[in-house]
Short mmCIF file of C-alpha atoms and ligand atoms in Angstrom, two decimals:
data_model
loop_
_atom_site.label_atom_id
_atom_site.label_comp_id
_atom_site.label_asym_id
_atom_site.label_seq_id
_atom_site.Cartn_x
_atom_site.Cartn_y
_atom_site.Cartn_z
CA MET A 14 -4.64 -10.61 28.32
CA THR A 15 -3.06 -9.69 24.95
CA ILE A 16 -2.13 -6.18 23.86
CA ARG A 17 -3.46 -5.50 20.36
CA ALA A 18 -2.88 -2.63 17.92
CA VAL A 19 -6.42 -1.39 17.26
CA VAL A 20 -7.42 0.99 14.45
CA ARG A 21 -8.80 4.27 15.84
CA GLY A 22 -8.75 6.38 12.68
CA VAL A 23 -8.10 6.30 8.95
CA GLY A 24 -7.60 8.95 6.29
CA HIS A 25 -6.07 9.61 2.90
CA TYR A 26 -4.96 12.26 0.49
CA LEU A 27 -4.76 12.23 -3.29
CA PRO A 28 -3.10 15.02 -5.29
CA ASP A 29 -5.47 17.20 -7.37
CA ARG A 30 -4.20 16.25 -10.79
CA VAL A 31 -6.14 13.31 -12.24
CA VAL A 32 -4.62 11.69 -15.31
CA PRO A 33 -6.97 9.50 -17.39
CA ASN A 34 -5.55 6.71 -19.57
CA SER A 35 -6.40 8.74 -22.66
CA GLU A 36 -3.63 11.22 -21.77
CA PHE A 37 -1.02 8.52 -22.51
CA GLU A 38 -2.50 7.84 -25.96
CA THR A 39 -1.05 11.08 -27.26
CA LEU A 40 2.42 10.42 -25.78
CA LEU A 41 3.00 6.69 -26.34
CA ASP A 42 1.99 3.74 -28.49
CA THR A 43 -0.72 2.65 -26.04
CA SER A 44 -4.49 2.76 -25.61
CA ASP A 45 -7.08 3.20 -22.92
CA ASP A 46 -8.35 -0.26 -23.86
CA TRP A 47 -4.93 -1.95 -23.36
CA ILE A 48 -4.38 -0.29 -19.98
CA ARG A 49 -7.91 -1.13 -18.75
CA THR A 50 -7.95 -4.73 -19.90
CA ARG A 51 -4.36 -5.62 -18.85
CA SER A 52 -4.36 -3.78 -15.49
CA GLY A 53 -7.85 -2.52 -14.58
CA ILE A 54 -6.50 1.03 -14.27
CA GLU A 55 -8.64 3.88 -15.65
CA ARG A 56 -7.01 6.93 -14.07
CA ARG A 57 -4.40 7.91 -11.46
CA HIS A 58 -3.38 11.02 -9.53
CA PHE A 59 -0.01 12.74 -10.03
CA ALA A 60 1.59 15.06 -7.48
CA ALA A 61 2.45 18.60 -8.56
CA GLU A 62 6.09 19.42 -9.34
CA ASN A 63 6.63 21.02 -5.92
CA GLN A 64 4.61 18.42 -3.96
CA THR A 65 6.67 15.85 -2.07
CA THR A 66 5.87 12.51 -0.47
CA SER A 67 5.91 13.99 3.04
CA ASP A 68 3.40 16.68 1.93
CA LEU A 69 1.00 13.92 0.87
CA ALA A 70 1.75 11.89 4.01
CA ALA A 71 1.11 14.83 6.36
CA ARG A 72 -2.28 15.48 4.77
CA ALA A 73 -3.28 11.82 5.11
CA ALA A 74 -2.02 11.85 8.71
CA ARG A 75 -4.15 14.91 9.59
CA ALA A 76 -7.22 13.19 8.12
CA ALA A 77 -6.55 10.02 10.15
CA LEU A 78 -5.98 12.02 13.36
CA ALA A 79 -9.25 13.90 12.81
CA ASP A 80 -11.05 10.58 12.27
CA ALA A 81 -9.53 9.27 15.53
CA GLY A 82 -10.40 12.48 17.42
CA MET A 83 -6.73 12.90 18.36
CA VAL A 84 -4.13 15.65 18.09
CA PRO A 85 -0.50 15.16 16.96
CA ASP A 86 0.95 15.16 20.47
CA ASP A 87 -1.29 12.20 21.38
CA ILE A 88 0.95 10.13 19.08
CA ASP A 89 4.07 8.28 20.32
CA ALA A 90 5.50 7.25 16.95
CA ILE A 91 5.17 7.75 13.20
CA ILE A 92 6.10 5.10 10.66
CA VAL A 93 6.07 6.08 7.01
CA ALA A 94 6.21 3.28 4.45
CA THR A 95 7.75 4.76 1.32
CA SER A 96 10.37 4.24 -1.39
CA THR A 97 10.09 7.84 -2.57
CA ALA A 98 11.10 9.93 0.47
CA ASP A 99 11.63 13.65 -0.21
CA LEU A 100 15.36 13.46 0.55
CA THR A 101 17.89 10.68 1.12
CA PHE A 102 17.72 11.72 4.76
CA PRO A 103 16.19 12.65 7.14
CA SER A 104 13.28 10.25 6.88
CA ALA A 105 9.93 11.27 5.44
CA ALA A 106 8.51 10.32 8.85
CA THR A 107 10.51 13.03 10.65
CA MET A 108 9.35 15.52 8.01
CA VAL A 109 5.75 14.52 8.76
CA GLN A 110 6.48 14.87 12.48
CA ALA A 111 7.67 18.45 11.88
CA ALA A 112 4.75 19.27 9.53
CA LEU A 113 2.27 18.10 12.19
CA GLY A 114 3.98 20.25 14.81
CA MET A 115 4.72 17.25 17.01
CA THR A 116 7.07 17.97 19.90
CA ARG A 117 7.45 14.42 21.19
CA GLY A 118 7.71 10.79 20.10
CA PHE A 119 9.86 9.18 17.42
CA ALA A 120 9.58 8.67 13.67
CA PHE A 121 11.16 6.48 11.01
CA ASP A 122 10.63 5.15 7.48
CA VAL A 123 10.14 1.58 6.33
CA GLN A 124 11.29 0.74 2.81
CA ALA A 125 9.80 -2.46 1.42
CA VAL A 126 8.44 -0.93 -1.80
CA CYS A 127 4.86 -2.09 -2.53
CA ALA A 128 4.89 -4.34 0.54
CA GLY A 129 5.92 -1.36 2.69
CA PHE A 130 2.58 -0.80 4.40
CA VAL A 131 2.28 -4.44 5.40
CA TYR A 132 5.83 -4.29 6.82
CA ALA A 133 4.97 -1.02 8.62
CA LEU A 134 1.85 -2.54 10.19
CA ALA A 135 3.89 -5.52 11.40
CA ASN A 136 6.45 -3.13 12.96
CA ALA A 137 3.71 -1.04 14.56
CA SER A 138 2.05 -4.11 16.02
CA ALA A 139 5.39 -5.25 17.51
CA LEU A 140 6.13 -1.78 18.98
CA ILE A 141 2.73 -1.78 20.64
CA ALA A 142 3.07 -5.38 21.87
CA CYS A 143 6.46 -4.65 23.51
CA GLY A 144 5.22 -1.43 25.13
CA GLN A 145 7.50 0.95 23.20
CA ALA A 146 4.52 2.95 21.89
CA GLN A 147 0.84 3.23 22.74
CA ARG A 148 -0.41 5.28 19.79
CA LEU A 149 1.09 5.24 16.32
CA LEU A 150 0.50 6.89 12.99
CA VAL A 151 1.23 4.35 10.25
CA ILE A 152 1.36 6.01 6.85
CA GLY A 153 1.92 4.76 3.32
CA ALA A 154 2.91 7.59 0.98
CA GLU A 155 4.48 7.65 -2.47
CA THR A 156 5.22 9.86 -5.46
CA PHE A 157 6.09 7.13 -7.99
CA SER A 158 5.34 9.55 -10.86
CA LYS A 159 8.79 10.97 -10.11
CA LEU A 160 10.44 7.59 -10.84
CA MET A 161 8.79 6.97 -14.20
CA ASP A 162 10.54 6.55 -17.53
CA TRP A 163 7.96 8.33 -19.68
CA THR A 164 9.22 6.50 -22.78
CA ASP A 165 8.56 3.04 -21.26
CA ARG A 166 4.91 2.20 -21.94
CA SER A 167 5.16 -1.06 -19.98
CA THR A 168 5.59 0.81 -16.66
CA CYS A 169 4.66 4.51 -16.86
CA VAL A 170 0.94 3.87 -17.38
CA LEU A 171 0.67 1.75 -14.23
CA PHE A 172 1.71 3.93 -11.30
CA GLY A 173 0.20 6.86 -9.38
CA ASP A 174 0.76 9.07 -6.33
CA GLY A 175 -1.09 9.28 -3.01
CA ALA A 176 -1.04 8.65 0.72
CA GLY A 177 -3.12 6.87 3.32
CA ALA A 178 -2.78 6.69 7.10
CA LEU A 179 -4.02 4.74 10.09
CA VAL A 180 -3.97 5.67 13.76
CA LEU A 181 -3.33 2.56 15.85
CA GLU A 182 -3.73 2.40 19.61
CA ALA A 183 -2.80 -0.26 22.19
CA ALA A 184 -5.85 -2.01 23.63
CA GLU A 185 -6.33 -5.07 25.78
CA GLY A 186 -7.77 -8.11 24.05
CA ASP A 187 -8.49 -11.56 25.40
CA GLY A 188 -6.06 -13.21 22.97
CA THR A 189 -8.71 -14.72 20.66
CA SER A 190 -9.50 -14.07 17.01
CA ALA A 191 -12.59 -12.15 18.18
CA ASP A 192 -10.32 -9.33 19.44
CA ARG A 193 -10.23 -6.05 17.56
CA GLY A 194 -6.83 -5.02 16.17
CA ILE A 195 -3.94 -6.71 14.40
CA LEU A 196 -4.30 -10.47 14.90
CA ALA A 197 -1.45 -11.85 12.78
CA THR A 198 1.28 -10.82 10.35
CA ASP A 199 3.39 -12.73 7.82
CA LEU A 200 6.44 -11.21 6.09
CA HIS A 201 8.79 -12.52 3.39
CA SER A 202 11.46 -11.36 0.98
CA ASP A 203 13.68 -13.09 -1.55
CA GLY A 204 16.54 -10.96 -2.86
CA ARG A 205 17.30 -13.47 -5.60
CA PHE A 206 14.45 -11.73 -7.47
CA LYS A 207 15.83 -8.19 -6.96
CA ASP A 208 16.16 -7.60 -10.73
CA LEU A 209 12.46 -8.13 -11.47
CA LEU A 210 11.45 -4.71 -10.12
CA TYR A 211 13.96 -2.02 -9.18
CA VAL A 212 15.11 1.57 -9.67
CA ASP A 213 18.33 1.77 -11.66
CA GLY A 214 19.93 4.45 -9.49
CA GLY A 215 20.51 5.57 -5.91
CA VAL A 216 22.82 7.52 -3.62
CA SER A 217 25.62 5.01 -3.69
CA THR A 218 25.63 5.04 -7.49
CA ARG A 219 25.39 8.87 -7.52
CA SER A 220 22.18 8.92 -9.56
CA THR A 221 18.43 9.04 -9.06
CA GLY A 222 17.32 6.33 -11.44
CA LEU A 223 14.05 5.23 -13.00
CA LEU A 224 11.75 2.30 -12.32
CA ARG A 225 12.37 -0.91 -14.26
CA MET A 226 10.05 -3.91 -14.15
CA GLN A 227 9.68 -7.31 -15.73
CA GLY A 228 5.92 -7.16 -15.37
CA LYS A 229 5.06 -10.66 -16.51
CA GLU A 230 7.48 -12.26 -14.04
CA VAL A 231 6.27 -10.10 -11.12
CA PHE A 232 2.72 -11.02 -12.08
CA ARG A 233 3.56 -14.72 -11.91
CA HIS A 234 5.12 -14.39 -8.42
CA ALA A 235 2.22 -12.24 -7.20
CA VAL A 236 -0.45 -14.73 -8.14
CA GLU A 237 1.46 -17.55 -6.44
CA LYS A 238 2.68 -15.78 -3.30
CA LEU A 239 -0.19 -13.48 -2.25
CA ALA A 240 -2.81 -16.16 -1.61
CA GLN A 241 -0.14 -18.22 0.17
CA THR A 242 0.84 -15.44 2.61
CA ALA A 243 -2.82 -14.54 3.22
CA HIS A 244 -3.51 -18.17 4.06
CA THR A 245 -0.51 -18.28 6.45
CA SER A 246 -1.50 -15.17 8.39
CA LEU A 247 -5.12 -16.36 8.64
CA GLU A 248 -3.84 -19.69 9.96
CA LYS A 249 -1.66 -17.87 12.54
CA ALA A 250 -4.78 -16.02 13.69
CA GLY A 251 -6.74 -19.29 13.96
CA LEU A 252 -9.02 -18.28 11.08
CA THR A 253 -9.79 -19.32 7.51
CA ALA A 254 -10.72 -17.46 4.32
CA ALA A 255 -14.39 -18.19 5.13
CA ASP A 256 -14.06 -15.78 8.11
CA VAL A 257 -12.86 -12.88 5.93
CA ASP A 258 -15.21 -9.90 5.51
CA TRP A 259 -12.85 -7.92 3.24
CA ILE A 260 -9.67 -8.60 1.34
CA VAL A 261 -7.94 -5.22 1.03
CA PRO A 262 -5.17 -6.07 -1.44
CA HIS A 263 -2.28 -4.07 -2.79
CA GLN A 264 -3.76 -2.37 -5.83
CA ALA A 265 -1.35 -3.17 -8.67
CA ASN A 266 -3.45 -5.05 -11.18
CA LEU A 267 -7.11 -6.09 -11.17
CA ARG A 268 -6.17 -9.46 -12.69
CA ILE A 269 -3.78 -10.18 -9.79
CA ILE A 270 -6.44 -9.07 -7.28
CA ALA A 271 -9.04 -11.35 -8.90
CA ALA A 272 -6.67 -14.34 -9.18
CA THR A 273 -5.71 -14.01 -5.51
CA ALA A 274 -9.34 -13.79 -4.39
CA GLN A 275 -10.16 -16.82 -6.51
CA ARG A 276 -7.30 -18.84 -4.99
CA MET A 277 -8.54 -17.85 -1.53
CA GLN A 278 -12.11 -18.74 -2.59
CA VAL A 279 -13.34 -15.32 -1.53
CA PRO A 280 -15.90 -13.73 -3.91
CA MET A 281 -14.99 -10.38 -5.54
CA GLU A 282 -17.94 -8.76 -3.68
CA ARG A 283 -15.73 -9.06 -0.57
CA VAL A 284 -12.69 -7.34 -2.09
CA VAL A 285 -12.08 -3.59 -1.77
CA ILE A 286 -10.97 -2.39 -5.21
CA THR A 287 -9.56 1.08 -5.94
CA VAL A 288 -7.00 0.29 -8.65
CA GLN A 289 -9.27 1.79 -11.34
CA ASP A 290 -9.05 5.23 -9.71
CA HIS A 291 -5.55 5.28 -8.19
CA GLY A 292 -3.34 3.01 -10.32
CA ASN A 293 -0.49 1.37 -8.42
CA THR A 294 0.53 3.71 -5.59
CA SER A 295 3.02 1.23 -4.10
CA ALA A 296 3.11 1.46 -0.27
CA ALA A 297 0.19 3.92 -0.28
CA SER A 298 -2.26 1.59 -2.00
CA ILE A 299 -3.44 -0.44 1.02
CA PRO A 300 -4.08 2.50 3.41
CA LEU A 301 -5.74 4.36 0.52
CA ALA A 302 -8.00 1.36 -0.08
CA LEU A 303 -8.74 1.03 3.65
CA SER A 304 -9.71 4.69 3.82
CA VAL A 305 -11.82 4.60 0.66
CA GLY A 306 -13.40 1.30 1.74
CA ARG A 307 -14.35 2.84 5.06
CA ARG A 308 -15.73 5.96 3.36
CA ARG A 309 -17.77 3.87 0.92
CA GLY A 310 -19.36 2.11 3.90
CA GLN A 311 -17.81 -1.25 2.95
CA ILE A 312 -15.58 -1.67 6.04
CA LYS A 313 -17.40 -1.62 9.39
CA GLU A 314 -16.26 -1.95 12.99
CA GLY A 315 -15.70 -5.62 13.81
CA ASP A 316 -15.04 -6.66 10.19
CA LEU A 317 -12.22 -9.14 9.60
CA ILE A 318 -9.75 -7.79 7.04
CA VAL A 319 -6.83 -9.40 5.23
CA THR A 320 -4.33 -7.14 3.49
CA GLU A 321 -1.64 -8.54 1.21
CA ALA A 322 1.06 -7.01 -0.98
CA ILE A 323 4.12 -7.85 -3.08
CA GLY A 324 6.71 -5.66 -4.75
CA GLY A 325 10.37 -4.93 -5.39
CA GLY A 326 12.81 -7.15 -3.54
CA LEU A 327 10.83 -9.25 -4.02
CA ALA A 328 9.22 -8.43 -0.68
CA TRP A 329 5.74 -9.59 0.26
CA GLY A 330 3.48 -10.27 3.19
CA SER A 331 0.04 -9.99 4.75
CA VAL A 332 -1.75 -8.77 7.85
CA VAL A 333 -4.98 -10.01 9.41
CA LEU A 334 -6.81 -7.42 11.48
CA ARG A 335 -10.23 -6.92 12.96
CA TRP A 336 -11.38 -3.31 12.35
O1 UT7 B 430 3.26 -3.27 -7.33
C1 UT7 B 430 4.40 -4.01 -7.57
C2 UT7 B 430 4.06 -5.24 -8.24
N1 UT7 B 430 3.81 -5.01 -9.64
C3 UT7 B 430 2.89 -5.70 -10.22
O2 UT7 B 430 2.20 -6.45 -9.59
C4 UT7 B 430 2.79 -5.62 -11.70
C5 UT7 B 430 2.68 -7.02 -12.25
N2 UT7 B 430 2.54 -7.11 -13.68
C6 UT7 B 430 1.47 -6.66 -14.35
O3 UT7 B 430 0.59 -6.05 -13.80
C7 UT7 B 430 1.35 -7.01 -15.80
O4 UT7 B 430 2.37 -7.94 -16.15
C8 UT7 B 430 1.44 -5.80 -16.75
C9 UT7 B 430 0.16 -4.96 -16.63
C10 UT7 B 430 2.64 -4.97 -16.41
C11 UT7 B 430 1.54 -6.25 -18.21
O5 UT7 B 430 0.50 -7.14 -18.53
P1 UT7 B 430 0.84 -8.51 -19.31
O6 UT7 B 430 -0.44 -9.15 -19.60
O7 UT7 B 430 1.82 -9.26 -18.48
O8 UT7 B 430 1.46 -7.98 -20.66
P2 UT7 B 430 2.91 -8.25 -21.25
O9 UT7 B 430 3.94 -7.58 -20.42
O10 UT7 B 430 3.05 -9.70 -21.54
O11 UT7 B 430 2.78 -7.48 -22.61
C12 UT7 B 430 1.88 -7.93 -23.65
C13 UT7 B 430 2.10 -7.04 -24.86
C14 UT7 B 430 3.56 -6.89 -25.26
O12 UT7 B 430 3.60 -6.88 -26.66
P3 UT7 B 430 4.09 -8.17 -27.49
O13 UT7 B 430 5.48 -8.44 -27.00
O14 UT7 B 430 3.12 -9.25 -27.11
O15 UT7 B 430 4.01 -7.72 -28.92
C15 UT7 B 430 3.94 -5.53 -24.74
O16 UT7 B 430 4.97 -4.93 -25.49
O17 UT7 B 430 1.64 -5.70 -24.57
C16 UT7 B 430 2.66 -4.77 -24.90
N3 UT7 B 430 2.55 -3.61 -24.01
C17 UT7 B 430 1.71 -2.58 -24.23
N4 UT7 B 430 0.86 -2.35 -25.25
C18 UT7 B 430 0.13 -1.23 -25.19
C19 UT7 B 430 3.20 -3.40 -22.84
N5 UT7 B 430 2.79 -2.23 -22.30
C20 UT7 B 430 1.86 -1.71 -23.16
C21 UT7 B 430 1.09 -0.54 -23.16
N6 UT7 B 430 0.24 -0.34 -24.18
N7 UT7 B 430 1.14 0.37 -22.17
#
């Protein structure tokens, strides 16, 4: 018998304000055509001035709980993957706990930038496997619009805000790849590449900072590392790319998504793509794509899913799960 972390519910929230590429044409030397062809992005959502990451996260959490048919006090733990928490502390996760009216359990944030949701899933799976928690809310939530340098056309057109959430529950499996739930995880980071994607401020430097990225270099690492980690986690699960029903990738760039699928020899018809509508929402992009994929009728119970992501750190990884 193997204890697995099985998905019981999924949900998401996107702020009301939709910003099409054309809005940037009036502010910067850029074009809808450049943004679409270089990144695949057509529009993104931006949070309102007074809307914080935990506001978005709590809404996604409520949607996931409703989908699971659970109430907040059914949950033992909340993990929020984010690099844009409302405050330096307490964690966004404890803010979500309060917003949901939870009176029990524990909550904490995971900060692995765009790979945050993959790291959070790996943590959730381990907490369930060791018996620390039976039911978890795993949320990816970000307000990257608040980190943008609006004069830097090479970054500010790429990112968006949003949140997605999963409810995971412990369930007995027979230890084979036919089990539902998280089957394998694979995590990496390499701090030697910390200057490729970072925010040039923080508490310890007494500033807030703005996002800086060497896009071309990150692109190069992404194409090389994402297919590799997906392959490793599939191998750990005793599976191959031929078994995959859906790749649900981090949604940073359609060209990276396509190159990764090609390296894995998985056709694009089996990739959930939302980057055109959301832009890059960092740690929120995978749970947003899972929720949208489910709503579109793409992801069905029993489907084998591979998620993969890379971002600042560099930090990257993948998760294989059966829905
Ligand atoms: O989620 C975390 C991980 N992040 C990523 O995965 C992002 C990875 N990188 C990328 O997605 C791509 O590298 C970008 C979309 C950021 C850029 O695409 P690229 O094909 O690598 O373009 P580039 O950076 O080589 O820029 C090509 C040209 C440059 O002009 P020159 O030097 O060739 O004259 C840029 O200055 O495009 C120019 N450019 C723009 N032009 C119009 C850069 N940004 C813009 C813009 N509009 N917004």
